[in-house]
Short mmCIF file of C-alpha atoms in Angstrom, two decimals:
data_model
loop_
_atom_site.label_atom_id
_atom_site.label_comp_id
_atom_site.label_asym_id
_atom_site.label_seq_id
_atom_site.Cartn_x
_atom_site.Cartn_y
_atom_site.Cartn_z
CA MET A 1458 -23.93 18.11 -13.48
CA ASN A 1459 -23.23 20.40 -16.49
CA SER A 1460 -21.84 18.51 -19.67
CA ASN A 1461 -20.41 21.25 -20.79
CA ASP A 1462 -18.49 22.16 -17.69
CA SER A 1463 -14.88 22.76 -17.78
CA PRO A 1464 -12.26 19.76 -16.91
CA ARG A 1465 -11.34 22.65 -14.13
CA GLN A 1466 -14.63 22.51 -12.73
CA ARG A 1467 -14.96 19.56 -13.12
CA PHE A 1468 -11.58 18.46 -10.72
CA GLU A 1469 -12.68 21.08 -7.99
CA ARG A 1470 -16.50 19.96 -7.72
CA ILE A 1471 -14.88 16.41 -7.23
CA ALA A 1472 -12.21 18.34 -5.04
CA ARG A 1473 -14.80 20.02 -2.83
CA GLU A 1474 -17.20 16.98 -2.22
CA TYR A 1475 -13.95 14.70 -1.61
CA HIS A 1476 -11.09 16.20 0.19
CA MET A 1477 -12.07 15.75 3.34
CA ASP A 1478 -13.44 12.20 3.40
CA LEU A 1479 -10.59 10.75 1.81
CA PHE A 1480 -8.44 12.96 3.85
CA ARG A 1481 -9.73 11.18 6.81
CA TYR A 1482 -9.46 7.82 5.04
CA GLY A 1483 -5.68 8.34 4.24
CA LEU A 1484 -5.88 9.53 8.40
CA TRP A 1485 -7.02 6.64 9.34
CA LEU A 1486 -5.09 4.28 7.00
CA CYS A 1487 -1.30 5.06 7.68
CA GLY A 1488 -2.09 6.89 10.97
CA ASN A 1489 0.12 10.03 10.09
CA GLU A 1490 -1.32 13.59 9.19
CA ALA A 1491 1.78 14.93 7.33
CA LEU A 1492 1.41 11.47 4.89
CA ALA A 1493 -2.03 11.41 4.46
CA LYS A 1494 -2.09 15.33 3.56
CA ASP A 1495 0.81 13.68 0.91
CA LEU A 1496 -1.00 10.94 0.09
CA VAL A 1497 -5.09 12.59 -1.12
CA GLN A 1498 -2.34 15.56 -2.51
CA GLU A 1499 -1.08 12.96 -4.89
CA ALA A 1500 -4.25 10.95 -5.32
CA PHE A 1501 -6.02 14.44 -6.58
CA LEU A 1502 -2.75 15.31 -8.60
CA ARG A 1503 -3.30 11.99 -10.85
CA GLY A 1504 -7.55 13.08 -11.10
CA TRP A 1505 -6.44 16.29 -12.62
CA LYS A 1506 -4.13 14.50 -14.97
CA ALA A 1507 -6.70 11.98 -15.74
CA ILE A 1508 -10.09 14.12 -15.36
CA ASP A 1509 -10.25 14.01 -19.25
CA SER A 1510 -11.18 10.57 -19.31
CA LEU A 1511 -13.26 10.74 -16.16
CA GLN A 1512 -16.33 11.39 -17.39
CA ASP A 1513 -18.35 9.34 -14.83
CA GLU A 1514 -18.07 11.95 -11.96
CA SER A 1515 -20.11 8.60 -9.15
CA LYS A 1516 -16.85 6.73 -10.10
CA ALA A 1517 -14.29 9.34 -8.85
CA LYS A 1518 -14.64 8.32 -5.12
CA SER A 1519 -14.04 4.76 -5.66
CA TRP A 1520 -10.99 5.67 -8.09
CA LEU A 1521 -8.93 8.34 -5.19
CA ILE A 1522 -9.53 6.07 -2.96
CA THR A 1523 -7.46 3.07 -4.97
CA ILE A 1524 -5.18 5.77 -5.65
CA VAL A 1525 -4.48 6.66 -1.88
CA ARG A 1526 -4.52 2.68 -1.03
CA ARG A 1527 -1.60 2.06 -3.86
CA GLU A 1528 0.16 4.80 -3.35
CA PHE A 1529 0.54 4.27 0.81
CA ALA A 1530 1.20 0.07 -0.01
CA ARG A 1531 4.39 1.34 -2.20
CA THR A 1532 5.57 4.55 -0.67
CA PHE A 1533 4.78 4.48 2.90
CA GLU A 1534 4.31 1.62 4.10
CA ARG A 1535 7.16 0.12 5.01
CA LYS A 1536 8.63 3.83 6.51
CA VAL A 1537 5.74 4.57 8.81
CA PRO A 1538 6.20 3.94 12.00
CA PRO A 1539 3.26 2.44 14.06
CA ILE A 1540 1.60 5.19 16.23
CA ASP A 1541 0.63 4.68 19.52
CA ASP A 1542 -1.81 7.54 20.29
CA ILE A 1543 -4.05 8.74 18.04
CA ALA A 1544 -4.07 12.00 19.99
CA ASP A 1545 -0.62 12.55 19.32
CA VAL A 1546 -1.66 12.92 15.27
CA VAL A 1547 -5.52 14.15 15.46
CA VAL A 1548 -5.50 18.01 16.35
CA SER A 1549 -8.14 18.58 19.00
CA ASP A 1550 -12.12 19.46 17.23
CA ASP A 1551 -13.65 18.96 20.49
CA GLU A 1552 -13.41 22.37 22.07
CA GLU A 1553 -17.53 22.65 22.36
CA LEU A 1554 -17.66 19.17 24.11
CA ALA A 1555 -17.23 18.37 27.84
CA PRO A 1556 -14.72 16.92 28.95
CA ASP A 1557 -16.25 13.69 30.16
CA ALA A 1558 -17.43 13.48 26.31
CA ARG A 1559 -13.90 14.93 25.24
CA ALA A 1560 -12.51 12.13 26.48
CA GLU A 1561 -14.84 9.67 25.58
CA ARG A 1562 -14.00 10.75 21.38
CA ASN A 1563 -10.36 10.54 22.41
CA LEU A 1564 -10.69 6.91 23.55
CA VAL A 1565 -13.03 5.54 21.02
CA ARG A 1566 -10.64 7.24 18.22
CA GLN A 1567 -7.59 5.53 20.30
CA ARG A 1568 -9.72 2.11 20.35
CA ILE A 1569 -10.72 2.59 16.04
CA ASN A 1570 -6.57 2.66 15.64
CA LYS A 1571 -5.56 0.04 17.83
CA LEU A 1572 -7.83 -2.07 15.26
CA PRO A 1573 -5.52 -4.53 13.13
CA LYS A 1574 -5.66 -2.90 9.40
CA LYS A 1575 -8.10 -5.47 8.28
CA TYR A 1576 -10.70 -4.02 10.52
CA ARG A 1577 -9.72 -0.90 10.38
CA GLU A 1578 -9.83 -0.29 6.89
CA PRO A 1579 -13.62 -1.33 5.95
CA LEU A 1580 -14.44 0.45 9.08
CA VAL A 1581 -13.97 3.91 7.68
CA LEU A 1582 -14.64 2.56 3.92
CA GLN A 1583 -17.68 2.10 5.19
CA VAL A 1584 -18.28 5.06 7.94
CA VAL A 1585 -16.06 8.04 6.35
CA MET A 1586 -16.52 7.02 2.79
CA GLY A 1587 -19.94 5.74 2.45
CA CYS A 1588 -18.97 2.82 0.85
CA SER A 1589 -21.10 -0.50 0.33
CA CYS A 1590 -20.30 -3.38 1.29
CA ARG A 1591 -19.91 -4.58 -2.77
CA GLU A 1592 -17.99 -1.39 -3.34
CA ILE A 1593 -15.71 -1.94 -0.12
CA ALA A 1594 -15.47 -5.68 -1.57
CA ASN A 1595 -14.41 -4.37 -4.66
CA THR A 1596 -11.71 -1.79 -3.36
CA LEU A 1597 -10.04 -4.66 -1.26
CA ASP A 1598 -10.59 -7.42 -4.06
CA VAL A 1599 -12.27 -9.84 -1.31
CA SER A 1600 -15.68 -11.32 -1.56
CA GLU A 1601 -18.30 -9.14 -0.31
CA SER A 1602 -19.23 -12.10 2.99
CA ALA A 1603 -15.93 -11.48 4.11
CA VAL A 1604 -16.45 -7.44 3.96
CA MET A 1605 -19.23 -8.25 5.98
CA THR A 1606 -17.77 -10.36 8.41
CA GLN A 1607 -14.83 -8.09 8.46
CA LEU A 1608 -17.30 -5.19 9.59
CA TYR A 1609 -19.08 -7.45 12.27
CA ARG A 1610 -15.58 -8.18 14.09
CA ALA A 1611 -14.78 -4.39 13.86
CA ARG A 1612 -18.28 -3.49 15.69
CA GLU A 1613 -18.05 -6.78 18.03
CA LYS A 1614 -14.06 -5.41 19.37
CA LEU A 1615 -14.30 -2.06 19.39
CA LYS A 1616 -18.02 -2.47 21.71
CA ASP A 1617 -16.25 -5.28 24.01
CA VAL A 1618 -13.15 -3.33 24.19
CA LEU A 1619 -15.34 0.12 25.29
CA GLN A 1620 -17.46 -1.42 27.20
CA ARG A 1621 -14.35 -2.84 29.30
CA ASP A 1622 -13.11 0.48 29.65
CA ASN A 1623 -16.10 1.66 30.87
CA LEU A 1624 -16.41 -0.82 33.39
CA THR A 1625 -12.65 -0.57 34.38
CA GLY A 1626 -11.90 3.09 33.94
CA GLU A 1627 -8.96 2.46 32.43
CA LEU A 1628 -7.10 1.34 29.03
CA ASP A 1629 -7.21 -1.47 27.94
CA ASP A 1630 -4.62 -2.99 25.95
CA HIS A 1631 -5.71 -6.20 24.89
CA LEU A 1632 -7.84 -5.74 22.20
CA MET B 257 -41.88 -19.07 9.32
CA THR B 258 -38.58 -17.68 10.68
CA SER B 259 -38.30 -18.22 14.21
CA LYS B 260 -37.63 -15.29 16.93
CA PHE B 261 -34.00 -16.58 17.64
CA ASP B 262 -33.23 -16.82 13.91
CA GLN B 263 -34.70 -13.31 13.03
CA GLN B 264 -32.59 -12.08 16.18
CA GLN B 265 -29.59 -13.31 15.01
CA ALA B 266 -30.37 -11.92 11.71
CA LEU B 267 -30.84 -8.57 13.22
CA ASP B 268 -27.46 -8.99 15.28
CA GLN B 269 -25.93 -9.65 11.98
CA GLN B 270 -26.64 -6.66 10.38
CA LEU B 271 -26.55 -4.32 12.77
CA GLY B 272 -22.29 -5.19 13.35
CA ALA B 273 -21.90 -5.47 9.45
CA ASP B 274 -23.85 -3.28 7.78
CA PRO B 275 -26.36 -1.29 10.48
CA ARG B 276 -27.35 2.23 7.76
CA ASN B 277 -28.85 -0.51 5.53
CA LEU B 278 -30.85 -2.38 7.59
CA ASP B 279 -33.53 -4.96 6.16
CA ASP B 280 -37.24 -3.14 5.89
CA ALA B 281 -38.39 -6.64 6.63
CA LEU B 282 -36.60 -7.05 9.90
CA ARG B 283 -36.97 -3.13 10.52
CA VAL B 284 -40.77 -4.22 10.50
CA GLU B 285 -40.34 -7.44 12.99
CA ALA B 286 -38.26 -4.92 15.32
CA GLU B 287 -41.55 -2.53 15.58
CA GLN B 288 -43.06 -5.22 17.41
CA ASP B 289 -40.65 -6.24 19.58
CA PRO B 290 -39.23 -4.23 22.26
CA GLU B 291 -36.16 -6.39 22.41
CA MET B 292 -35.19 -6.27 18.45
CA ARG B 293 -36.23 -2.14 18.92
CA GLU B 294 -33.80 -1.66 21.95
CA LYS B 295 -31.18 -3.51 19.68
CA ILE B 296 -31.52 -1.00 17.03
CA THR B 297 -31.41 2.15 19.10
CA GLN B 298 -28.31 0.92 20.61
CA ALA B 299 -26.45 0.11 17.36
CA GLU B 300 -27.69 4.01 16.11
CA ALA B 301 -26.09 5.14 19.04
CA PHE B 302 -22.92 3.22 18.16
CA GLU B 303 -22.97 4.69 15.10
CA GLN B 304 -22.97 7.77 16.03
CA GLN B 305 -20.02 7.63 18.57
CA LEU B 306 -18.55 5.65 15.69
CA GLU B 307 -18.84 8.62 13.21
CA ALA B 308 -17.94 11.45 15.90
CA ALA B 309 -14.42 9.63 16.34
CA LEU B 310 -13.86 8.99 13.04
CA SER B 311 -14.47 12.13 11.76
CA VAL B 312 -11.45 14.32 12.30
CA PRO B 313 -11.18 17.99 11.64
CA ALA B 314 -9.06 18.36 7.82
CA PRO B 315 -5.97 20.38 8.58
CA VAL B 316 -6.56 23.94 7.19
CA GLY B 317 -5.69 24.38 3.89
CA LEU B 318 -6.09 21.25 2.49
CA LEU B 319 -8.33 22.29 -0.01
CA GLU B 320 -6.83 25.54 -0.97
CA ASN B 321 -3.42 22.93 -2.01
CA ILE B 322 -5.80 20.21 -4.18
CA LEU B 323 -7.40 23.40 -5.86
CA ALA B 324 -3.83 24.98 -6.62
CA ILE B 325 -2.92 21.85 -8.70
CA PRO B 326 -4.53 22.75 -12.36
CA ARG B 327 -1.88 25.77 -11.78
CA PHE B 328 0.59 23.97 -12.09
CA HIS B 329 -0.29 21.12 -14.15
CA THR B 330 -1.62 22.51 -17.41
CA SER B 331 0.86 20.46 -19.79
CA ASP B 332 0.23 17.02 -21.12
CA ASP B 333 3.21 14.97 -19.23
CA PRO B 334 4.29 18.15 -17.09
CA ILE B 335 6.12 15.47 -14.78
CA ALA B 336 7.95 13.96 -17.49
CA GLU B 337 9.34 17.42 -18.10
CA ARG B 338 10.63 18.13 -14.81
CA LYS B 339 11.96 14.65 -13.82
CA SER B 340 13.93 14.98 -17.47
CA GLU B 341 15.62 18.19 -16.13
CA ARG B 342 16.08 19.56 -19.20
CA LYS B 343 18.08 22.97 -20.21
CA PRO B 344 15.99 25.36 -21.90
CA PHE B 345 16.88 26.38 -25.27
CA TRP B 346 18.85 29.15 -24.31
CA ALA B 347 21.11 27.24 -22.10
CA ARG B 348 22.14 24.33 -24.22
CA ARG B 349 25.80 23.51 -24.44
CA TRP B 350 26.21 26.09 -27.28
CA LEU B 351 25.70 28.72 -24.65
CA PRO B 352 28.37 29.43 -21.72
CA ALA B 353 27.27 28.94 -18.32
CA GLY B 354 28.20 32.11 -17.18
CA VAL B 355 25.46 33.75 -19.65
CA ALA B 356 23.00 31.46 -18.36
CA ALA B 357 23.66 32.44 -14.69
CA ALA B 358 23.73 35.94 -16.25
CA MET B 359 20.63 35.80 -17.54
CA THR B 360 18.63 33.88 -14.74
CA LEU B 361 20.36 37.01 -12.77
CA VAL B 362 18.24 39.05 -14.65
CA VAL B 363 14.99 37.71 -14.67
CA GLY B 364 15.49 37.54 -11.04
CA VAL B 365 15.75 41.05 -11.64
CA LEU B 366 12.51 41.72 -13.25
CA ALA B 367 11.00 39.03 -10.85
CA VAL B 368 11.71 41.25 -7.85
CA THR B 369 10.69 44.48 -9.47
CA LEU B 370 7.03 43.23 -11.15
CA TRP B 371 5.80 40.66 -8.87
CA ASN B 372 4.81 41.90 -5.49
CA PRO B 373 4.50 38.85 -3.08
CA ALA B 374 2.99 40.87 -0.65
CA SER B 375 -0.68 39.95 -2.59
CA ASN B 376 -0.56 37.03 -0.95
CA SER B 377 0.61 36.93 2.64
CA THR B 378 0.38 33.08 3.84
CA VAL B 379 3.12 30.68 3.79
CA ALA B 380 1.16 27.84 1.51
CA GLY B 381 -0.29 30.76 -0.52
CA TYR B 382 2.87 32.89 -1.39
CA LEU B 383 5.02 29.66 -1.78
CA SER B 384 2.49 28.44 -4.12
CA GLU B 385 2.61 31.68 -6.39
CA HIS B 386 6.55 31.89 -6.31
CA TYR B 387 6.72 28.18 -7.39
CA ASN B 388 4.39 28.39 -9.81
CA LYS B 389 6.20 31.66 -11.33
CA ASP B 390 10.12 30.29 -11.98
CA GLY B 391 10.56 27.30 -9.29
CA LEU B 392 11.24 25.14 -12.55
CA ALA B 393 13.18 27.93 -14.24
CA VAL B 394 15.75 28.25 -10.69
CA ILE B 395 16.16 24.49 -10.94
CA HIS B 396 17.45 24.44 -14.69
CA ALA B 397 19.13 27.46 -13.96
CA SER B 398 21.02 25.63 -10.89
CA ALA B 399 22.56 23.82 -13.72
CA ALA B 400 25.41 26.71 -14.22
CA GLY B 401 26.66 26.38 -10.41
CA ILE B 402 27.38 29.17 -8.51
CA ALA B 403 31.17 30.28 -7.36
CA PRO B 404 31.24 30.52 -3.45
CA VAL B 405 32.09 33.99 -3.18
CA GLU B 406 28.69 35.09 -5.70
CA MET B 407 26.79 32.95 -2.95
CA THR B 408 27.87 34.50 0.25
CA THR B 409 27.81 37.53 -1.08
CA ILE B 410 24.04 36.83 -1.97
CA MET B 411 23.17 35.91 1.63
CA GLN B 412 24.76 38.59 2.98
CA GLN B 413 22.51 41.08 1.83
CA VAL B 414 19.66 39.25 3.70
CA GLY B 415 21.58 38.76 7.07
CA LEU B 416 22.53 34.62 5.76
CA GLU B 417 25.09 32.34 6.35
CA ALA B 418 25.11 29.09 5.40
CA SER B 419 28.20 26.69 6.62
CA GLY B 420 28.72 22.55 7.01
CA LEU B 421 26.98 19.90 5.10
CA MET B 422 24.45 22.70 4.42
CA ARG B 423 26.81 25.06 2.35
CA GLU B 424 28.68 21.72 0.64
CA HIS B 425 25.13 21.07 -1.48
CA ILE B 426 23.84 24.42 -2.00
CA ARG B 427 24.42 24.44 -5.83
CA PHE B 428 22.73 27.83 -6.80
CA VAL B 429 21.58 31.12 -5.27
CA LYS B 430 19.52 33.93 -6.29
CA THR B 431 17.64 36.56 -4.08
CA CYS B 432 14.04 36.52 -4.58
CA PRO B 433 10.54 38.70 -3.84
CA THR B 434 9.46 37.59 -0.19
CA PRO B 435 6.83 38.85 1.69
CA GLY B 436 8.09 42.48 3.46
CA ALA B 437 11.76 42.05 2.63
CA PRO B 438 14.04 40.19 -0.12
CA GLY B 439 15.04 36.60 0.50
CA VAL B 440 17.01 34.23 -1.06
CA HIS B 441 15.86 31.20 -3.21
CA MET B 442 18.35 28.13 -3.24
CA ILE B 443 19.00 25.07 -5.26
CA VAL B 444 19.71 22.20 -2.84
CA ASP B 445 21.38 18.91 -4.31
CA THR B 446 20.84 15.88 -2.38
CA ASP B 447 21.42 11.97 -2.63
CA THR B 448 17.84 11.84 -3.77
CA GLY B 449 17.63 15.14 -6.10
CA LEU B 450 16.70 18.86 -5.67
CA ALA B 451 15.27 20.65 -3.80
CA THR B 452 14.13 24.04 -3.52
CA ALA B 453 14.55 26.39 -0.25
CA ILE B 454 13.43 30.20 -0.03
CA TYR B 455 14.25 32.14 2.48
CA MET B 456 11.66 34.93 3.81
CA PRO B 457 13.28 37.38 6.50
CA GLN B 458 9.82 38.67 7.18
CA MET B 459 8.14 35.79 7.39
CA ASP B 460 7.23 35.00 10.82
CA ILE B 461 5.69 31.18 11.87
CA ALA B 462 5.24 30.13 15.14
CA GLU B 463 6.18 26.00 14.89
CA ALA B 464 7.23 24.42 11.68
CA GLN B 465 4.80 23.37 9.27
CA GLN B 466 4.16 20.55 7.15
CA PHE B 467 1.68 20.70 3.39
CA ALA B 468 2.31 20.17 -0.34
CA VAL B 469 2.18 22.87 -2.91
CA GLY B 470 1.15 20.95 -6.44
CA ASP B 471 3.34 17.74 -6.29
CA GLN B 472 6.06 19.58 -4.00
CA LYS B 473 6.06 18.61 -0.28
CA VAL B 474 6.48 21.23 2.02
CA GLU B 475 8.35 21.46 5.06
CA VAL B 476 8.78 25.28 6.73
CA MET B 477 10.60 26.31 9.98
CA PRO B 478 11.42 29.52 11.79
CA LEU B 479 14.75 30.74 11.80
CA THR B 480 15.96 33.17 14.34
CA LYS B 481 15.03 35.88 12.16
CA GLY B 482 11.73 35.03 9.68
CA SER B 483 11.68 31.41 8.33
CA ILE B 484 13.08 28.97 5.43
CA ALA B 485 10.82 26.65 3.12
CA VAL B 486 11.60 23.68 1.57
CA MET B 487 10.32 22.25 -1.09
CA ALA B 488 11.19 18.60 -2.94
CA ASN B 489 8.63 15.74 -5.27
CA ASP B 490 9.07 13.96 -1.74
CA ARG B 491 8.31 14.20 1.32
CA ALA B 492 12.11 12.37 2.91
CA THR B 493 14.09 14.67 0.37
CA ALA B 494 12.61 17.98 1.90
CA GLN B 495 12.63 16.55 5.79
CA ALA B 496 16.79 15.68 4.45
CA VAL B 497 17.20 19.18 3.40
CA MET B 498 15.54 20.75 6.84
CA LYS B 499 17.97 18.37 8.55
CA MET B 500 20.49 20.02 6.88
CA VAL B 501 19.38 23.55 7.66
CA ASP B 502 19.39 22.64 11.28
CA GLY B 503 22.21 24.55 13.23
CA ASN B 504 23.58 25.19 9.54
CA LEU B 505 21.97 28.34 8.23
CA GLN B 506 22.12 31.33 10.15
CA SER B 507 19.86 34.12 9.90
CA GLY B 508 19.36 37.59 11.09
CA LEU B 509 23.23 38.76 11.03
CA ARG B 510 24.23 42.39 10.22
CA ILE B 511 23.84 43.31 6.76
#
């Protein structure tokens, strides 16, 4: 990082680094692609307006995540209907996969989407945004041990239901 | 000394909660124990499956729209400036509304002659440039309103006709440059604020699109001829205007 970089250069660097993961986080948070794009756009808009006060770029990630969460809670949570099928939301990116592998990935996505938010959100923050348990605890305003419990349960629930899906060959709606 | 049972429990907990930061001591123990080693292998495979599933692709144009933000916001408090919708100095109360409209028409004509929209032929790119150029100026100018006859005349020039709810809510209309042909720039009044609608007679799109340009939420829809873009401060307003458009805006009429 060059301390002589202009605000615009710093903003572009932050945007290039975080835009994709932030969109993924927003999408898994709200289950709606258009709204996820709006959340991300809003987060970066605020990031640009505060760029002069954001001297430590390592803090940008957690700051952007916080804006997305608050905007979602404030504006969209009441208006977004539950998404039943993540395949309706996610554009297929799996053309290079064999049909079985593609079906398996879609199944995993659907199961992740059906996780309660209290398990899904820390999981996405950890796997997509690369947050540590401490960072997740700060973001969600809970204890680190609570985060670890939620992450453990998220993985156990997923493994359990995916194992049942594989055994039965059909979607089991009990999660 | 920790029992093997305790070690396996600790390993299960860590693999469930934070598999990417496995304790070094546990990892060393696992190397000596086939059962523990197998658990780590399975956990790593599951993490790869999770990561692949969570890594959905970003929509086309997302980064470009974000990188365009600085072009829209160069003043200290652009949102406050826009929300107040202050009239520019030349349109304050001592200036008759008709003069303000005439000046806007002059600006519009100059814009048509000086700006070449063909330089950016993607929908988002064109809208970004267009709104950056005169989006706010047209909103300010719309305070002057427009006579129904004048609105009809301007729209007819591009084969467009508004009826019903759409017509009732259009507050201002002017011609504007769009890729390939002149189009129409409208300001639409809604219960939740003003929206900008731009008719692009030669911008053909296959299906409806949604994205953002700066802080404007954008909805684009194909029409019989060309397409229409609606831009508003919030998604709900943009969608409400698009609902008005549907069935109440005819394009491709004989000019």
